[in-house]
PDB file of C-alpha atoms in Angstrom:
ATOM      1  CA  UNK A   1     -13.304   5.617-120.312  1.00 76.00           C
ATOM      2  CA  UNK A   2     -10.951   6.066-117.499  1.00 79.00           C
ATOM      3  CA  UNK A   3     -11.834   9.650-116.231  1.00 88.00           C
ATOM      4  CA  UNK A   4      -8.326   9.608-114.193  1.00 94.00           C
ATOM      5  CA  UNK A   5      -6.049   8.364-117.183  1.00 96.00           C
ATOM      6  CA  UNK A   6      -8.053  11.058-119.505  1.00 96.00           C
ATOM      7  CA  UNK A   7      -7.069  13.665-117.052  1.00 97.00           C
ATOM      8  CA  UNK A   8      -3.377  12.957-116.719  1.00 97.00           C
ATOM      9  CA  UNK A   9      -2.664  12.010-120.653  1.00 98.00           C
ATOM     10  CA  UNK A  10      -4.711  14.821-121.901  1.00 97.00           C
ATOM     11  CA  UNK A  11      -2.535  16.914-120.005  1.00 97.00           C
ATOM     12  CA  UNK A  12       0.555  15.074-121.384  1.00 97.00           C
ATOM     13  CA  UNK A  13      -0.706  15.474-125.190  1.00 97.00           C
ATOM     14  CA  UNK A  14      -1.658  18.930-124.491  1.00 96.00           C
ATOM     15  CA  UNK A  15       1.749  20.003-123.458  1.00 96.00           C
ATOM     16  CA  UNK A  16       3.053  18.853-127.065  1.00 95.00           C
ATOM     17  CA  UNK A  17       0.260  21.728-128.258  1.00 94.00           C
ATOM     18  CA  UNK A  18       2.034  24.571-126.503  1.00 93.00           C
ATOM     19  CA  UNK A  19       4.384  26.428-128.945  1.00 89.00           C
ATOM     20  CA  UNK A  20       6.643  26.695-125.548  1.00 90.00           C
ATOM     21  CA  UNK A  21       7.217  23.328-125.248  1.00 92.00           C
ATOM     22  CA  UNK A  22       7.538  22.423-128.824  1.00 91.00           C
ATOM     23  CA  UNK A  23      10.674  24.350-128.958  1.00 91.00           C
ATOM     24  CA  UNK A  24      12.295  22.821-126.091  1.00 93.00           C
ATOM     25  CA  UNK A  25      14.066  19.345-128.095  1.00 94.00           C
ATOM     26  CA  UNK A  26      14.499  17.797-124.106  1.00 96.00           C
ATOM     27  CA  UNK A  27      10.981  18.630-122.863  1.00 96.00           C
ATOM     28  CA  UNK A  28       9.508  16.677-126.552  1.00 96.00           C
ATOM     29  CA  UNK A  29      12.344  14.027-126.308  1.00 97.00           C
ATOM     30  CA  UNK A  30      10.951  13.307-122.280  1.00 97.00           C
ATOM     31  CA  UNK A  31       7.214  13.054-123.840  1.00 97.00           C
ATOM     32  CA  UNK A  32       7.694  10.939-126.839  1.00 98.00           C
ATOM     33  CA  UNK A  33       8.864   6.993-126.267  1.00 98.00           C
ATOM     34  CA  UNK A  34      12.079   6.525-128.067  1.00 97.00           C
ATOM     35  CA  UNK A  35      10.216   4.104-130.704  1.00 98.00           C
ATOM     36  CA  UNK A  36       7.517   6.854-131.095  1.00 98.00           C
ATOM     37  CA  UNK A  37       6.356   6.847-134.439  1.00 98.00           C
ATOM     38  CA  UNK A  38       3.566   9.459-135.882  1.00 97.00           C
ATOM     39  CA  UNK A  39       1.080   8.682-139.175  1.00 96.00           C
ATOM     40  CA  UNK A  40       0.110  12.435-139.665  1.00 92.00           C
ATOM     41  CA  UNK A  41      -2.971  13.610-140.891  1.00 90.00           C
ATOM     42  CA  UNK A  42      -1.580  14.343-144.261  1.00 90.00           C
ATOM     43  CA  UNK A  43      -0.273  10.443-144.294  1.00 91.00           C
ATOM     44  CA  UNK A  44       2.896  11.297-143.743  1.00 94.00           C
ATOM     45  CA  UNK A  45       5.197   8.933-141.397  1.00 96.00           C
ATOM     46  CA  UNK A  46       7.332  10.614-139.019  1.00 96.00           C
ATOM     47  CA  UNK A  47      10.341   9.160-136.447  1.00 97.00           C
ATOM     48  CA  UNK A  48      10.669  10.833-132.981  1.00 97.00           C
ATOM     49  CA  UNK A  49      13.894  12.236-134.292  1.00 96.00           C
ATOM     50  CA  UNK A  50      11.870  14.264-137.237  1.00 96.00           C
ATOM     51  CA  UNK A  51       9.183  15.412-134.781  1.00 95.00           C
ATOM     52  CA  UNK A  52      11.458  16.763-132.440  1.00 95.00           C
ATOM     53  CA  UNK A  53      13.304  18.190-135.308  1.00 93.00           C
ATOM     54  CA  UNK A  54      10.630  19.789-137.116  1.00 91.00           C
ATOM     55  CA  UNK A  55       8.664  20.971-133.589  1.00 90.00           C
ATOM     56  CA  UNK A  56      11.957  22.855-132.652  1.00 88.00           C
ATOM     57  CA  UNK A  57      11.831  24.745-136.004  1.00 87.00           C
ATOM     58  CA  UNK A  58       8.194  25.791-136.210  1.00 86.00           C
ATOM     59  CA  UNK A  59       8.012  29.374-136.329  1.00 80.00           C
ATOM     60  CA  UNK A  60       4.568  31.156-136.074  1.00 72.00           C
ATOM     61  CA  UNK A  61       2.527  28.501-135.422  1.00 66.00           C
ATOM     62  CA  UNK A  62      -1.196  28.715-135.613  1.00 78.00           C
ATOM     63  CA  UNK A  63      -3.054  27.669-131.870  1.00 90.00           C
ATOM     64  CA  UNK A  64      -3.296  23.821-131.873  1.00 93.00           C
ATOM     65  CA  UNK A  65      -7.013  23.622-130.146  1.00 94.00           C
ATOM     66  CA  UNK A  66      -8.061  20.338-128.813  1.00 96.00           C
ATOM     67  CA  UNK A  67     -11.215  18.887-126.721  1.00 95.00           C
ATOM     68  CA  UNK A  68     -13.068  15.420-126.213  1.00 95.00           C
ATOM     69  CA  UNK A  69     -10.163  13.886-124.856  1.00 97.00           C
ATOM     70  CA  UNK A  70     -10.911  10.102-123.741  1.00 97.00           C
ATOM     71  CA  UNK A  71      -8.118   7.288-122.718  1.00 97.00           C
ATOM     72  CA  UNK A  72      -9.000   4.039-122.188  1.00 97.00           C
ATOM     73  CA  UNK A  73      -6.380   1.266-120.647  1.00 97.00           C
ATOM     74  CA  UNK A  74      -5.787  -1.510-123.276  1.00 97.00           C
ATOM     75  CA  UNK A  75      -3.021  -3.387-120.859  1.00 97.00           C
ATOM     76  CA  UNK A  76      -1.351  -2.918-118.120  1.00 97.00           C
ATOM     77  CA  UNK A  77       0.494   0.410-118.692  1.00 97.00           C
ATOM     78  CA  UNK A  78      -0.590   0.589-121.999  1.00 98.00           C
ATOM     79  CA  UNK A  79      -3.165   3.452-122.710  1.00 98.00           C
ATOM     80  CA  UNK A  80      -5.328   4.496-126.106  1.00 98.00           C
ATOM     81  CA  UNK A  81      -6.165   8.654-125.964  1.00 98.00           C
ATOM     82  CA  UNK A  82      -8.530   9.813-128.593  1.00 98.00           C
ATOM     83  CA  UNK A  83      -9.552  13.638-129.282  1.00 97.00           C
ATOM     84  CA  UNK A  84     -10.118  15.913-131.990  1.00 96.00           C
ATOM     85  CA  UNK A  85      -8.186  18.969-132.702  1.00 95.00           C
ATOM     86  CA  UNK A  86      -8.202  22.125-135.338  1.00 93.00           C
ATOM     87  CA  UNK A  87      -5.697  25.196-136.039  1.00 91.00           C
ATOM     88  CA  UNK A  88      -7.018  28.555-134.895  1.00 90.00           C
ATOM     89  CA  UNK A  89      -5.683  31.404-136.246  1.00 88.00           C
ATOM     90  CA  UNK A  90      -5.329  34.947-134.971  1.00 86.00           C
ATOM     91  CA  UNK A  91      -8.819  35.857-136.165  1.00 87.00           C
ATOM     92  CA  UNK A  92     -10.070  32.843-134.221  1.00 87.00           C
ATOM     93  CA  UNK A  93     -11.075  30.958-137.351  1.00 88.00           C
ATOM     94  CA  UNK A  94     -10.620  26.854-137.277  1.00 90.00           C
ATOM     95  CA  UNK A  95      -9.219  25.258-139.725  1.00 90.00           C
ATOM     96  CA  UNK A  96      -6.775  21.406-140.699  1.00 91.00           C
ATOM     97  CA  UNK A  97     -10.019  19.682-138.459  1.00 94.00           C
ATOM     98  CA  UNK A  98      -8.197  16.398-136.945  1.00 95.00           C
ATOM     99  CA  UNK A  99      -9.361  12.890-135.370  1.00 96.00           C
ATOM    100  CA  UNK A 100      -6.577  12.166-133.222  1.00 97.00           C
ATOM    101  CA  UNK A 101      -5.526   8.727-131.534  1.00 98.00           C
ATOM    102  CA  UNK A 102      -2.138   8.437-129.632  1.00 98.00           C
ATOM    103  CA  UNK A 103      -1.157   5.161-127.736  1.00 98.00           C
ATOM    104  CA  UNK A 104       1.279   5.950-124.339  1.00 98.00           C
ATOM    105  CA  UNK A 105       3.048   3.486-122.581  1.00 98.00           C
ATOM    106  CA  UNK A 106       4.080   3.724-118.574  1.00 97.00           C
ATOM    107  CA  UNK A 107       7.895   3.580-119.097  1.00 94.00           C
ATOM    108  CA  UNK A 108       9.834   3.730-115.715  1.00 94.00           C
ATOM    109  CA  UNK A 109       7.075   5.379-114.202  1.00 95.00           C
ATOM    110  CA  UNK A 110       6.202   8.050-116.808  1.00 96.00           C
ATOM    111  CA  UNK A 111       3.737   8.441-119.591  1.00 98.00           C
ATOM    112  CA  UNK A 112       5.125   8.609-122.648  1.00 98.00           C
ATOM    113  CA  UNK A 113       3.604   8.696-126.108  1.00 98.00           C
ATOM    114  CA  UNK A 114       4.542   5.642-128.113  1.00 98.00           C
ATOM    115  CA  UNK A 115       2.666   6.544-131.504  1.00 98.00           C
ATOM    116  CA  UNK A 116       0.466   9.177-132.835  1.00 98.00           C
ATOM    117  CA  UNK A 117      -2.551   9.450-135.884  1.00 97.00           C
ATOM    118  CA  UNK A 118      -4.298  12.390-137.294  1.00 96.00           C
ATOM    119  CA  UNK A 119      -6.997  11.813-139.139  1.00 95.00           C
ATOM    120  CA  UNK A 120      -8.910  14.528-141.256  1.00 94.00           C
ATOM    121  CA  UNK A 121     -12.331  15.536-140.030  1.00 93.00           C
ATOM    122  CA  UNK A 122     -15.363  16.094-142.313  1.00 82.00           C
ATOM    123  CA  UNK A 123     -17.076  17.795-139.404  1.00 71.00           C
ATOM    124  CA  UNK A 124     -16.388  21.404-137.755  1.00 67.00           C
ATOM    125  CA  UNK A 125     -16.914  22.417-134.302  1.00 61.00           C
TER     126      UNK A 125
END
């Protein structure tokens, strides 16, 4: 684990958490690669252009909560970030517990997230 690359991509994914960003189509386009591709934790397949899409239309979201963010380099600008993540509502109850991979590529000198999983949790925290 690359303490450095953990830093800067967790801050990257995290930005695709805030309900803020998610709403701004530019800010999502800038973050995902244009091949970005997503295997949700439902198993659904998604295209950039649906994710961008369906991010911009969210209304009421519930707080995406994330921690044990750790990247690893795989090549040369090529980067693996694993974490887990749950929904917390208003009440501050967790819920939709997610393993979460997403591979970025250095593109012209910027992160950007090339493809996502979510896998369902059995465990809580």
């Amino acid at each position: 684990m690359d303490p450095t690359l953990t830093q800067q991509l967790s801050q990257l994914e995290a930005q695709l958490h805030l309900a803020d960003i998610r709403h701004q189509p530019e800010r999502v386009l800038q973050l995902l690669h244009p091949a970005f591709e997503e295997t949700g934790r439902s198993g659904q397949r998604y295209t950039r252009e649906t994710v961008v899409e369906a991010l911009r239309a969210e209304s009421n979201a519930a707080e995406i909560v994330a921690d044990g963010y750790a990247a690893t380099a795989l090549a040369p600008g090529v980067a693996l970030l694993t974490y887990r993540s749950a929904l917390r509502d208003v009440q501050g109850a967790r819920s939709k517990h997610t393993l979460r991979s997403s591979i970025w590529l250095l593109t012209d000198g910027r992160w950007q997230l090339r493809y996502h999983q979510g896998t369902p949790a059995l465990d809580s925290w």
